[in-house]
Short mmCIF file of C-alpha atoms and ligand atoms in Angstrom, two decimals:
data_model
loop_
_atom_site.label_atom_id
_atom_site.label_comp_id
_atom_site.label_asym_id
_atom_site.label_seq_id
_atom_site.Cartn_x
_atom_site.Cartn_y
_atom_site.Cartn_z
CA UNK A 1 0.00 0.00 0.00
CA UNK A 2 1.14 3.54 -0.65
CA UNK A 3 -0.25 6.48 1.01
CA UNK A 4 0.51 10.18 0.42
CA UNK A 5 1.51 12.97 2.91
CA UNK A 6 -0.93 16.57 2.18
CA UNK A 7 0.12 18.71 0.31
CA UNK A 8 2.33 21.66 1.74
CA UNK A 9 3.18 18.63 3.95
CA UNK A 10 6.69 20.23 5.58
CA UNK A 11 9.81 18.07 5.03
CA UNK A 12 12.45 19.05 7.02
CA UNK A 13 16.04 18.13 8.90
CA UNK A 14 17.26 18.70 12.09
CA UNK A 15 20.71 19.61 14.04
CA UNK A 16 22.10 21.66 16.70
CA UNK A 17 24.92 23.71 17.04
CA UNK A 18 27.01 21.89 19.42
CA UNK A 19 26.82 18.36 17.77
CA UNK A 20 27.85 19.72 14.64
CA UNK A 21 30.05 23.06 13.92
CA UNK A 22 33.22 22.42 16.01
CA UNK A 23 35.42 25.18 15.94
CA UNK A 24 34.75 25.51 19.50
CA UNK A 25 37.36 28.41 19.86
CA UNK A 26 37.27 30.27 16.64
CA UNK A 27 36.09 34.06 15.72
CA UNK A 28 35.64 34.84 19.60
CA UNK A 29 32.91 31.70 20.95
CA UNK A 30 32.99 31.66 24.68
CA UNK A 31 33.13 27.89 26.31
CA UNK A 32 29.99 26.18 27.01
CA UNK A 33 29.09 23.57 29.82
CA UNK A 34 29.39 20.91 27.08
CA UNK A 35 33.06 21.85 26.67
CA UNK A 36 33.62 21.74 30.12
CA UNK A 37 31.70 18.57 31.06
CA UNK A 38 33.34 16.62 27.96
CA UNK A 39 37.15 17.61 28.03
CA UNK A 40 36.12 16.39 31.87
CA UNK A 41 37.50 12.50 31.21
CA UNK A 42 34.92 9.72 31.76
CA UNK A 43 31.48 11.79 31.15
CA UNK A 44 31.42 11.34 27.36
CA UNK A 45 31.95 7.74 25.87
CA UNK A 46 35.81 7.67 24.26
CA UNK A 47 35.97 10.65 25.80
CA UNK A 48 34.73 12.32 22.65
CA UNK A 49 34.87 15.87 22.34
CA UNK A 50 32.36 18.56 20.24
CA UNK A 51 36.02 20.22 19.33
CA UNK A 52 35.77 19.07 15.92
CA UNK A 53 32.31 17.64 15.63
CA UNK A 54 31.55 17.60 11.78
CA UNK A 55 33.26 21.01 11.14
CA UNK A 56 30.40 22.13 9.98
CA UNK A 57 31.50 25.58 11.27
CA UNK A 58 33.74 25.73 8.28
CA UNK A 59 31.88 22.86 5.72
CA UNK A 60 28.36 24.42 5.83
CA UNK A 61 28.62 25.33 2.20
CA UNK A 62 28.41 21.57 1.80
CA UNK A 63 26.26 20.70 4.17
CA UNK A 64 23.80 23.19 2.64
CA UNK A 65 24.63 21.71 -1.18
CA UNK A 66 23.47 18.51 0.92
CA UNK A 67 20.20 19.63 2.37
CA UNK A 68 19.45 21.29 -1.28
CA UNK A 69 20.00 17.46 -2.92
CA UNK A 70 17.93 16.23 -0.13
CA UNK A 71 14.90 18.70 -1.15
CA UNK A 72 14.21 19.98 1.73
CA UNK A 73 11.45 22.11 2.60
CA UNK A 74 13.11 23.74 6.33
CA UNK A 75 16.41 23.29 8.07
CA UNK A 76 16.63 23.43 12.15
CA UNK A 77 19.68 24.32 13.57
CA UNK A 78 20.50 25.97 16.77
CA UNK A 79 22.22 29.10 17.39
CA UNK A 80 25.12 28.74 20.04
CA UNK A 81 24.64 31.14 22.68
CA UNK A 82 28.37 31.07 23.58
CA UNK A 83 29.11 32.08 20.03
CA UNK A 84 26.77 34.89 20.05
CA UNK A 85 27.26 36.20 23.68
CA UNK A 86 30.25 34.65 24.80
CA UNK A 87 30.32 35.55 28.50
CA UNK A 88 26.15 34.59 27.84
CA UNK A 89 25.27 38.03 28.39
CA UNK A 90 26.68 41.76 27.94
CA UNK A 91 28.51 42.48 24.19
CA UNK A 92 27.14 40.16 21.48
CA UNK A 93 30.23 38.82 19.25
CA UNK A 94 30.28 40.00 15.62
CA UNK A 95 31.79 37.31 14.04
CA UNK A 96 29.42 34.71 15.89
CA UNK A 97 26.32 37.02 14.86
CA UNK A 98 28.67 36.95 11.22
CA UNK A 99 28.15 33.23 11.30
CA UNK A 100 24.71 32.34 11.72
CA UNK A 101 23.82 35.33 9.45
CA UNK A 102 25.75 33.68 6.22
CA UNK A 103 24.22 30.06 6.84
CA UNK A 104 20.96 31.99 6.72
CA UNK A 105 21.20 33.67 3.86
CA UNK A 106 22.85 30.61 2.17
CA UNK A 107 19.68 28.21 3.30
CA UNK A 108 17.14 30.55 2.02
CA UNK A 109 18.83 30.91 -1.42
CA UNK A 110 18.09 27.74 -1.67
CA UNK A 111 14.65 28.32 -1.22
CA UNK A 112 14.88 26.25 2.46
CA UNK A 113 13.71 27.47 5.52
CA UNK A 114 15.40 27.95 8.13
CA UNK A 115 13.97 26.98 11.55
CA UNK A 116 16.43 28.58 14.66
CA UNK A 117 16.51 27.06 17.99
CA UNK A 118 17.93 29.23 20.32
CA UNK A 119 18.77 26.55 23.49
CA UNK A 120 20.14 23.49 22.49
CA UNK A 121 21.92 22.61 25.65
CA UNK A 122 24.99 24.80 25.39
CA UNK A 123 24.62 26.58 28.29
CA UNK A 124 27.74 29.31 28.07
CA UNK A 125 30.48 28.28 30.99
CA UNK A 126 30.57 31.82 32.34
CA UNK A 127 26.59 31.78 33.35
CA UNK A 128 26.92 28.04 34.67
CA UNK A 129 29.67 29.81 37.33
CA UNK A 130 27.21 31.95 38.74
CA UNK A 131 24.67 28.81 38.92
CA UNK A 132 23.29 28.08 35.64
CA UNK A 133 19.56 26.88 35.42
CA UNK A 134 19.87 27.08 39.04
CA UNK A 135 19.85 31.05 38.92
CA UNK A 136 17.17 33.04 38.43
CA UNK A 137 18.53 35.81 36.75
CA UNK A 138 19.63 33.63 33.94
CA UNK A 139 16.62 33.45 32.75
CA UNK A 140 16.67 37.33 32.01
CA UNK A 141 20.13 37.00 30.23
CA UNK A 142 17.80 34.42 28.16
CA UNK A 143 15.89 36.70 26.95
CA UNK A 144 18.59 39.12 26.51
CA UNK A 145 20.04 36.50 24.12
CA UNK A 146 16.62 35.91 22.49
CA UNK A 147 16.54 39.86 21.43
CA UNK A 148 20.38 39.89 20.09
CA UNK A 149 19.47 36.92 18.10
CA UNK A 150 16.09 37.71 16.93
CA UNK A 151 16.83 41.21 15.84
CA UNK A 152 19.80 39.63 13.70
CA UNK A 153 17.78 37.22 11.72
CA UNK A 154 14.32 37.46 12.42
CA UNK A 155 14.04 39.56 8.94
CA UNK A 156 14.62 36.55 7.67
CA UNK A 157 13.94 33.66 10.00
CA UNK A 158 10.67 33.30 11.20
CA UNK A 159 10.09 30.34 12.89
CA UNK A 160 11.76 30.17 16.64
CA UNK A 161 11.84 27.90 18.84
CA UNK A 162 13.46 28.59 22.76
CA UNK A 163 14.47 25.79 23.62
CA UNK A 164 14.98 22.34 22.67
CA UNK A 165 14.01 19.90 25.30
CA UNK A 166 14.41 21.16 28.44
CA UNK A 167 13.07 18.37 30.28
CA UNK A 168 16.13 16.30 29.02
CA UNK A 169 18.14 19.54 29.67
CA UNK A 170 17.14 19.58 33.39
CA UNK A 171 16.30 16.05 34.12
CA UNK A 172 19.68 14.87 32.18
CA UNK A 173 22.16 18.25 33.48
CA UNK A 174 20.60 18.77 37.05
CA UNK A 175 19.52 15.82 38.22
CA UNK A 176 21.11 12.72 37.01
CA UNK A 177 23.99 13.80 35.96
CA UNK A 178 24.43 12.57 32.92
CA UNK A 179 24.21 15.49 30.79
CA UNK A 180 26.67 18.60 31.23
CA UNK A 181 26.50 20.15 33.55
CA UNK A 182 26.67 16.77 35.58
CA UNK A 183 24.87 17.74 38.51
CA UNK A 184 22.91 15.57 40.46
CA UNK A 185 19.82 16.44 42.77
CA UNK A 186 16.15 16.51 43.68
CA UNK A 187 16.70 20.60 44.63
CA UNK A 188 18.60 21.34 41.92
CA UNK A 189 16.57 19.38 38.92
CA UNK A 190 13.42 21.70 40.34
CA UNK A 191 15.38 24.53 40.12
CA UNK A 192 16.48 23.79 36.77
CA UNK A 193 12.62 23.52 35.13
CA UNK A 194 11.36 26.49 37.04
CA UNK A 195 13.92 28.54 35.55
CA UNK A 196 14.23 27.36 32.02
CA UNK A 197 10.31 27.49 32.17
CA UNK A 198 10.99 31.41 33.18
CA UNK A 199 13.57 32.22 30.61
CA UNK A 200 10.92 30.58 27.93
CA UNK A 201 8.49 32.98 28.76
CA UNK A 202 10.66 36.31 29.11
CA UNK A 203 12.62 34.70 26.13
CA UNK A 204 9.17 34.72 23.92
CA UNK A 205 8.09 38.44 25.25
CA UNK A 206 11.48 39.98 24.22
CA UNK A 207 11.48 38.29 21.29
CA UNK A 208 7.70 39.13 20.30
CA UNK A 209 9.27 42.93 21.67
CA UNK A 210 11.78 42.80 18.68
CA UNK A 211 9.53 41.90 15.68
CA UNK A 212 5.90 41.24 15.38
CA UNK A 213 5.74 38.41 13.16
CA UNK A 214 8.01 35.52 14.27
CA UNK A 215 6.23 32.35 14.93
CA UNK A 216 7.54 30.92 18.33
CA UNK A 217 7.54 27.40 20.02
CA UNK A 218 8.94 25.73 22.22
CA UNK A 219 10.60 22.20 21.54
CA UNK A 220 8.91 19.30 23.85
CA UNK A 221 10.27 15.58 24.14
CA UNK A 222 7.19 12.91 24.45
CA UNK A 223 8.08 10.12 25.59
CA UNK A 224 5.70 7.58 27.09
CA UNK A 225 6.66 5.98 30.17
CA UNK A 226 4.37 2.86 31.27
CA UNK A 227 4.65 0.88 34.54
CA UNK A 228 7.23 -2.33 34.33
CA UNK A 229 4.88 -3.91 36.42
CA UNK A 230 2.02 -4.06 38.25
CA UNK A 231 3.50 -2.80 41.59
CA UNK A 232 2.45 0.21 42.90
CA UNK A 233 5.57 1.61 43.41
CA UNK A 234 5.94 0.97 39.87
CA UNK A 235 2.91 2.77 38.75
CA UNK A 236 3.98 5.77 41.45
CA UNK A 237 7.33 6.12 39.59
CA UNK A 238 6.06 6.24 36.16
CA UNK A 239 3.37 8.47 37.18
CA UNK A 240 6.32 10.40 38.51
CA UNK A 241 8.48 9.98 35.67
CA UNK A 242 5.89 11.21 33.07
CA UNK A 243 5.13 14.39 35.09
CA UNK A 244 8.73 15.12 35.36
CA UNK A 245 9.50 14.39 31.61
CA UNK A 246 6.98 14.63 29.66
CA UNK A 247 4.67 17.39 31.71
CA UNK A 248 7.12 19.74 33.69
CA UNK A 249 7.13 21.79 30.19
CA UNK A 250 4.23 22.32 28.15
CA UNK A 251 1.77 21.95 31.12
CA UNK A 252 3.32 25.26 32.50
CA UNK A 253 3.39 26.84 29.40
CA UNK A 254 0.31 25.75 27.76
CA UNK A 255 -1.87 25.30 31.19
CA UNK A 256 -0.44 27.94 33.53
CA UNK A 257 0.18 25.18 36.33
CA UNK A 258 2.65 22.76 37.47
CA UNK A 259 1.66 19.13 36.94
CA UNK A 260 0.89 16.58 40.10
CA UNK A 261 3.06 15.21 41.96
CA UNK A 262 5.37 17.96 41.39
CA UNK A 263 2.90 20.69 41.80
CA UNK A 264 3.23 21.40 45.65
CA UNK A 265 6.97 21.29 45.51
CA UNK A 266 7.90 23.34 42.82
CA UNK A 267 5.21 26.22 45.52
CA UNK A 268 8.36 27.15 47.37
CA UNK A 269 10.44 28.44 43.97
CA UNK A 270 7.28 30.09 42.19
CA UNK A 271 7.37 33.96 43.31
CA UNK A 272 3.99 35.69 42.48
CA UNK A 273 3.50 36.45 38.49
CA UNK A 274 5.92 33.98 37.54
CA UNK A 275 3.01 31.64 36.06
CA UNK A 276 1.99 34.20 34.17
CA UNK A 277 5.32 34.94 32.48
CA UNK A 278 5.12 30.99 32.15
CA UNK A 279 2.41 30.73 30.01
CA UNK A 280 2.59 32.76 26.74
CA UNK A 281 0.73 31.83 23.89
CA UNK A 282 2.38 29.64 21.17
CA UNK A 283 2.22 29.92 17.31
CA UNK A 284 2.59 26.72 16.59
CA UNK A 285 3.65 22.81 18.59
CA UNK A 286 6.65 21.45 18.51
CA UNK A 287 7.97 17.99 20.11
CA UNK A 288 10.64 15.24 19.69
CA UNK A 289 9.60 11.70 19.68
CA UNK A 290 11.98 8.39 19.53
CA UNK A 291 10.57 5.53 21.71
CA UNK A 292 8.44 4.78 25.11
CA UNK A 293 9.74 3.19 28.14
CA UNK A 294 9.00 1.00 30.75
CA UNK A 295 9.31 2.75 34.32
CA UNK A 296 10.23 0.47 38.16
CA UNK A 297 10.87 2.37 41.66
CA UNK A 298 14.57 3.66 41.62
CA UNK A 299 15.73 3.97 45.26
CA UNK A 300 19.12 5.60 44.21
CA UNK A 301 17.49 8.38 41.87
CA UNK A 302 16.69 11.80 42.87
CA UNK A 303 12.88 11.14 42.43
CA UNK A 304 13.12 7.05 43.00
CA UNK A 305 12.39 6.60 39.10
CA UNK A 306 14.41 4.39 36.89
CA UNK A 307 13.55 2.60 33.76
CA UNK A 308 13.71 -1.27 32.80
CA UNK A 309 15.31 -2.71 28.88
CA UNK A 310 12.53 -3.43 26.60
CA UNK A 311 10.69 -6.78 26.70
CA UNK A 312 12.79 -9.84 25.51
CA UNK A 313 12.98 -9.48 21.50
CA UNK A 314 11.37 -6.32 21.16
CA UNK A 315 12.79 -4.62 18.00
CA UNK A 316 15.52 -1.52 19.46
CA UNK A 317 17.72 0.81 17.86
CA UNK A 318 21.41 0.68 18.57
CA UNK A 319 20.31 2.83 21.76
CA UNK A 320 18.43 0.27 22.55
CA UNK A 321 15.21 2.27 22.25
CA UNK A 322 12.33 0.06 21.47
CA UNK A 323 11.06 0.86 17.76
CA UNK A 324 7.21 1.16 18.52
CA UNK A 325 5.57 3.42 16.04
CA UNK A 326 1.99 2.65 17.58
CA UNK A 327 3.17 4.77 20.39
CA UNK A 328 4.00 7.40 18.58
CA UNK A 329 0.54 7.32 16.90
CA UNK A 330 -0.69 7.87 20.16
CA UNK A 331 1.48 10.92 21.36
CA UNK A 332 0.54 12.58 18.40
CA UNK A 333 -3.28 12.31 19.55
CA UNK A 334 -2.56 13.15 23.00
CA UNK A 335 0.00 15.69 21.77
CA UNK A 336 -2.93 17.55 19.97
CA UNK A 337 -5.96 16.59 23.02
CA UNK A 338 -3.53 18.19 25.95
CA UNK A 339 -1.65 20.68 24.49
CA UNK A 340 -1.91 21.60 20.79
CA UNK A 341 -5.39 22.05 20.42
CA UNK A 342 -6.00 24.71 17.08
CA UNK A 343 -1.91 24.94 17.06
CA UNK A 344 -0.62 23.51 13.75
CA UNK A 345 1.85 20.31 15.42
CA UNK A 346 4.81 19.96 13.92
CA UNK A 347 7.69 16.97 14.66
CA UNK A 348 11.02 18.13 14.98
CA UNK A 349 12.91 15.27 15.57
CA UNK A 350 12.41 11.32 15.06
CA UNK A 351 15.08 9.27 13.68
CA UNK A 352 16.91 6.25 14.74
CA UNK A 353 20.65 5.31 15.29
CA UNK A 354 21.89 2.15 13.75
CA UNK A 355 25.64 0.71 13.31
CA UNK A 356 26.20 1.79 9.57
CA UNK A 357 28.61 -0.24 7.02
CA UNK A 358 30.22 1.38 4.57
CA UNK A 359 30.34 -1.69 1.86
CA UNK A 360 32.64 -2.86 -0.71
CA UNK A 361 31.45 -0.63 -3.17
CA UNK A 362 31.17 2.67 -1.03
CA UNK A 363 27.50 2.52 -0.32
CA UNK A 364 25.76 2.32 3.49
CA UNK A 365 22.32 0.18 3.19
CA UNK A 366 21.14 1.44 5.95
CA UNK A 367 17.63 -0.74 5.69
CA UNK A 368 16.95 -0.59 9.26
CA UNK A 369 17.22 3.48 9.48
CA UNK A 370 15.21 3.54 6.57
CA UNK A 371 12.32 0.87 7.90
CA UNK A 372 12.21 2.84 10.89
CA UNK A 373 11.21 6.07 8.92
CA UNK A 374 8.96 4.10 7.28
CA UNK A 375 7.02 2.42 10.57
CA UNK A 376 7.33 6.01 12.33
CA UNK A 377 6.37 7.97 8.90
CA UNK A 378 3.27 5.88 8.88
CA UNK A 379 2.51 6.56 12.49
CA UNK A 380 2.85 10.25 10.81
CA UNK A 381 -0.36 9.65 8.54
CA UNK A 382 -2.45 7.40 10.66
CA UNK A 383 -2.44 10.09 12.97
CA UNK A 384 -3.33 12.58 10.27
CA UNK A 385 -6.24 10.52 9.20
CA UNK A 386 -7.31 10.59 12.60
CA UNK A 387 -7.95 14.33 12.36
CA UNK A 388 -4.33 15.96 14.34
CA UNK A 389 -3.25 18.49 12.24
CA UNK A 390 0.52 17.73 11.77
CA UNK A 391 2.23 19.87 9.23
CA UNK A 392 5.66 18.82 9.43
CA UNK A 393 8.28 16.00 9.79
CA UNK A 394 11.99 17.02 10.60
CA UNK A 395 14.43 14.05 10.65
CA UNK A 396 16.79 14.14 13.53
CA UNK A 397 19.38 14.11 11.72
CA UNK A 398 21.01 15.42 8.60
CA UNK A 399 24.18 14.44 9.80
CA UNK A 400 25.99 11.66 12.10
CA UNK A 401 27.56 14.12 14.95
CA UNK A 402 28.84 14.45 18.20
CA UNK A 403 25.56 12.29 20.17
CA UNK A 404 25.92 13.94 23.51
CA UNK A 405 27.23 11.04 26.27
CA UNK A 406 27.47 8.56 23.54
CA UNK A 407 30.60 10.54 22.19
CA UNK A 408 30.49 9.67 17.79
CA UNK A 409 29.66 6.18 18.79
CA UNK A 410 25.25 6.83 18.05
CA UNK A 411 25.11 7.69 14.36
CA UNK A 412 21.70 9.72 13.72
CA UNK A 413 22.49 10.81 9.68
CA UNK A 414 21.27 10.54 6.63
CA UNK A 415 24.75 11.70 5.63
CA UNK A 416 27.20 9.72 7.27
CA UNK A 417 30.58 11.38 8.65
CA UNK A 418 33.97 9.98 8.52
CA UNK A 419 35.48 11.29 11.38
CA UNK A 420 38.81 10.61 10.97
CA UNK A 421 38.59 12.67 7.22
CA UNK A 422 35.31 14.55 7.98
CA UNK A 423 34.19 13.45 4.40
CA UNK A 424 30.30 13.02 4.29
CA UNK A 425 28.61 10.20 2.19
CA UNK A 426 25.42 9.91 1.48
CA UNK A 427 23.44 6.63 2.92
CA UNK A 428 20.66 4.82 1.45
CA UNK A 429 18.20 6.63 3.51
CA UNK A 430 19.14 9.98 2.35
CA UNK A 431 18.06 8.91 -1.03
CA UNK A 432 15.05 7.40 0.86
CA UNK A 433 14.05 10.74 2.50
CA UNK A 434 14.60 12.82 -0.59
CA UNK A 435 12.36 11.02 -2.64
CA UNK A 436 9.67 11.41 0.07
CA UNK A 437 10.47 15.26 0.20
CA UNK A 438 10.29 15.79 -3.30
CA UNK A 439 6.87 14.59 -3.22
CA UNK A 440 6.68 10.47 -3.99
CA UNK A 441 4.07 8.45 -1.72
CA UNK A 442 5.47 6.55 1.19
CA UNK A 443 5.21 2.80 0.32
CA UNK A 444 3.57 1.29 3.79
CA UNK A 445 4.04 -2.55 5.29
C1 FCB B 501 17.33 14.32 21.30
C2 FCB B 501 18.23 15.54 21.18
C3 FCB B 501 19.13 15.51 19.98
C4 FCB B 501 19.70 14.12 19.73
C5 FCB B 501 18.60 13.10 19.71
C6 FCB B 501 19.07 11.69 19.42
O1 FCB B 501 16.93 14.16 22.61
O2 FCB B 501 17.43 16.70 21.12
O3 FCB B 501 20.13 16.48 20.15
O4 FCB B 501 20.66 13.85 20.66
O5 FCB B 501 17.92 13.11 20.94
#
C-alpha cells in the first residue's frame, strides 16, 4: 500500500549547534558547559569531544549543497549562545552574529527554511559559574540572548523555537547527571525547570518585543513511560516519571500550572507572576519523539524513578530504544488533546541510530534506518487521518555528529561522517528521504 503525505506537507532536517560546527574556539565563541563537562574524562563515551564535531562551522557550504539534494522544505539548527554572547550576556560577538547570518542567507537561497533554535543545551560556561539553570537571573540573560538573536535574523527567519528539550536539559544536566552540567539532585533538577520554564516565557516576550511576526515554540520531548509492572511503586514512579519528563514543560506553558506530583513542591520556587510569564501563547507545537519506556521504583534516583530494557525481542535501535511506532501514533493524539489544540503540530525530531557499514562498493544500506522512517512515517499519517493536524516532519538528523554522552559512537544521519577525514557520504536513507520530500508516496508494510 502507498499512502501520500498533504500537500504543503513540511519536510524538514534537524541539528544543533554543538553536535555539529566544532570550531569551538574560533572568531571569539565563549566555552559552554558541554566543553567543560566533555574535556572532563569519563562523562562522554571515548571521551569524545564537540572540538571538531563535523566542522560544519567551516563545511556548511556543503552541508547546505546537501540539504538542497535532499529537497528539503526547512532546516533546524540551533544558534550557540556562547558564540553569540560569549560571557552569555553583555557584548554580542560579531563574528558569531557573522556566522549564523551567512548560513541563513545561504539556506534561504536555496529556497529552504530555516527553523532557529535558540537553546540546544549549550549553556555558556561563564553563566553556569554563577549557577546556571539554578539562577534566576539567567533566565533574564535568556531573553537578553533571544533579542540579540532575533533582531539579527528574524528579517529573515521566522520560525523560533526557545528551547529544545528542556526536560532532558534539566532532568539529564541537574539531576542525574548525565548530561553537562553533571549535577545531580532533587533541589537542583526543580530549580532547573522552574527557571528554564521562566527564561521561555521572558525569552518569547522579548522576542515578540523585537519583531511582530516571528512564529515561536517551544521544543517538547514525548516520551511515554508505562509501569514495568504491576507494583504500585511501579505505577507511582512512572506516574512520577511522566510528570517530570513529559509534563514539567508544556503543562506550565500551555496550562499555567505545574503538573501533580510535582505541583506542591515546585510552591516554594514560584514567586507571584511567575506563572503568568510561564504561560505565553504559542504559534505553533513542537515535540521530539523516539521511543516509550517502561518505568520500576529507583531507590538511588533523585525522584526514586528508573527505567527497565525493553521486553525480551522487542525490535531496538542501537540505543536500545524500542522501535514502537503505535506509540507514537498515540502521542501525536494526546500531543494535539492536551496541548496543541487549534496549534498547527509539527515533529522536529524522530530518527533512529543504527551501526552503519560502509560496503565494498562505497555505499551504506542502511535498511533498518530507513524501515524505521517508514514504521514512524506511517505513524505520521495514521495520525493525520485521525484528524491531528501535523504539518511537518523534521528528521533528527542530517548528519551523524557528536551524540551527547554517547561521544560519535550513536550515528543519527542521513549523511554519514567519517570522522577521521570529515568526508560526508550519502546513505541509502538519504536517497530514501529525498524522494519522500520531493513529493513520492510513502510505500507502507
Ligand atoms: C534528542 C536531542 C538531539 C539528539 C537526539 C538523538 O533528545 O534533542 O540532540 O541527541 O535526541
Amino acid at each position: 500500500m502507498t499512502e501520500h503525505f498533504p500537500d504543503n506537507f513540511l519536510w524538514g532536517a534537524s541539528t544543533s549547534a554543538y553536535q555539529i560546527e566544532g570550531a569551538v574556539a574560533e572568531d571569539g565563541r565563549g566555552p559552554s558547559i558541554w566543553d567543560t563537562f566533555s574535556h572532563q574524562p569519563g562523562n562522554v563515551l571515548g571521551d569524545d569531544t564537540g572540538d571538531v564535531a563535523c566542522d560544519h562551522y567551516h563545511r556548511w557550504p556543503e552541508d547546505v549543497a546537501l540539504m538542497r539534494e535532499l529537497g528539503i522544505g526547512a532546516y533546524r539548527l540551533s544558534t550557540a549562545w556562547p558564540r553569540i554572547l560569549p560571557e552569555g550576556r553583555g557584548r554580542p560577538n560579531p563574528r558569531g552574529l557573522e556566522f549564523y547570518d551567512r548560513l541563513v542567507d545561504a539556506v534561504m537561497a536555496e529556497n529552504i527554511e530555516p527553523w532557529v533554535c535558540l537553546y540546544h543545551w549549550d549553556l555558556p560556561q561563564a553563566l553556569e559559574d554563577r549557577g546556571g539553570w539554578q539562577n534566576r537571573d539567567v533566565a533574564s540573560w535568556f531573553a537578553e540572548y533571544a533579542a540579540v538573536t532575533a533582531r539579527r535574523l528574524g528579517d529573515r527567519v521566522k520560525h523560533w523555537a526557545t528551547f529544545n528539550e528542556p526536560n532532558a536539559a534539566s532532568v539529564l544536566g541537574y539531576c542525574e547527571g548525565k548530561h553537562a552540567p553533571g549535577i545531580r539532585g532533587r533541589e537542583s533538577a526543580l530549580k532547573a525547570i522552574h527557571v528554564m520554564n521562566l527564561a521561555h516565557g521572558l525569552g518569547t516576550e522579548a522576542m515578540r518585543s523585537e519583531r511582530a511576526d516571528l512564529m515561536i515554540g517551544n521544543i517538547y520531548n514525548f516520551h511515554p513511560r508505562e509501569p514495568a509492572s504491576e507494583r504500585e511503586e511501579d505505577e507511582i514512579a512512572a506516574i512520577m516519571l511522566d510528570a517530570l519528563w513529559n509534563r514539567s514543560f508544556p503543562d506550565p506553558q500551555i496550562h499555567g500550572a505545574y503538573p501533580e506530583p510535582l505541583a506542591a513542591e515546585m510552591e516554594a520556587l514560584i514567586q507571584p507572576g511567575d506563572l503568568d510569564l510561564i504561560k505565553r501563547p504559542l504559534d505553533y507545537f513542537a515535540f521530539n519523539h523516539y521511543t516509550r519506556s517502561r518505568v520500576r521504583r529507583d531507590p538511588d534516583h533523585p525522584f526514586e524513578v528508573g527505567t527497565v530494557p525493553p521486553e525480551p525481542g522487542a525490535p531496538v535501535t542501537e540505543m536500545g530504544w524500542e522501535i514502537a511506532p503505535s506509540a507514537f501514533r498515540q502521542v501525536l493524539i494526546e500531543a494535539k488533546e492536551r496541548y496543541a489544540g487549534e496549534m498547527p503540530i509539527y515533529v522536529l525530531e524522530n530518527g533512529a541510530a543504527f551501526p552503519d557499514v560502509i560496503d565494498v562498493d562505497g555505499r551504506i544500506r542502511d535498511e533498518q534506518r530507513i524501515a524505521y522512517l517508514r514504521g514512524y512515517l506511517g505513524a505520521v499519517l495514521d495520525a493525520i487521518a485521525a484528524g491531528v493536524s501535523v504539518r511537518g516532519y523534521f528528521v533528527w538528523s542530517l548528519l551523524d555528529n557528536f551524540e551527547w554522552a554517547f561521544g560519535y559512537s550513536r550515528r543519527f544521519g542521513l549523511v554519514h561522517i567519517d570522522f577521521a577525514t570529515l568526508e560526508r557520504r550519502l546513505k541509502d536513507s538519504f536517497h530514501f528521504y529525498a524522494e519522500l520530500a520531493h513529493g513520492a508516496a510513502l510505500e507502507r508494510e
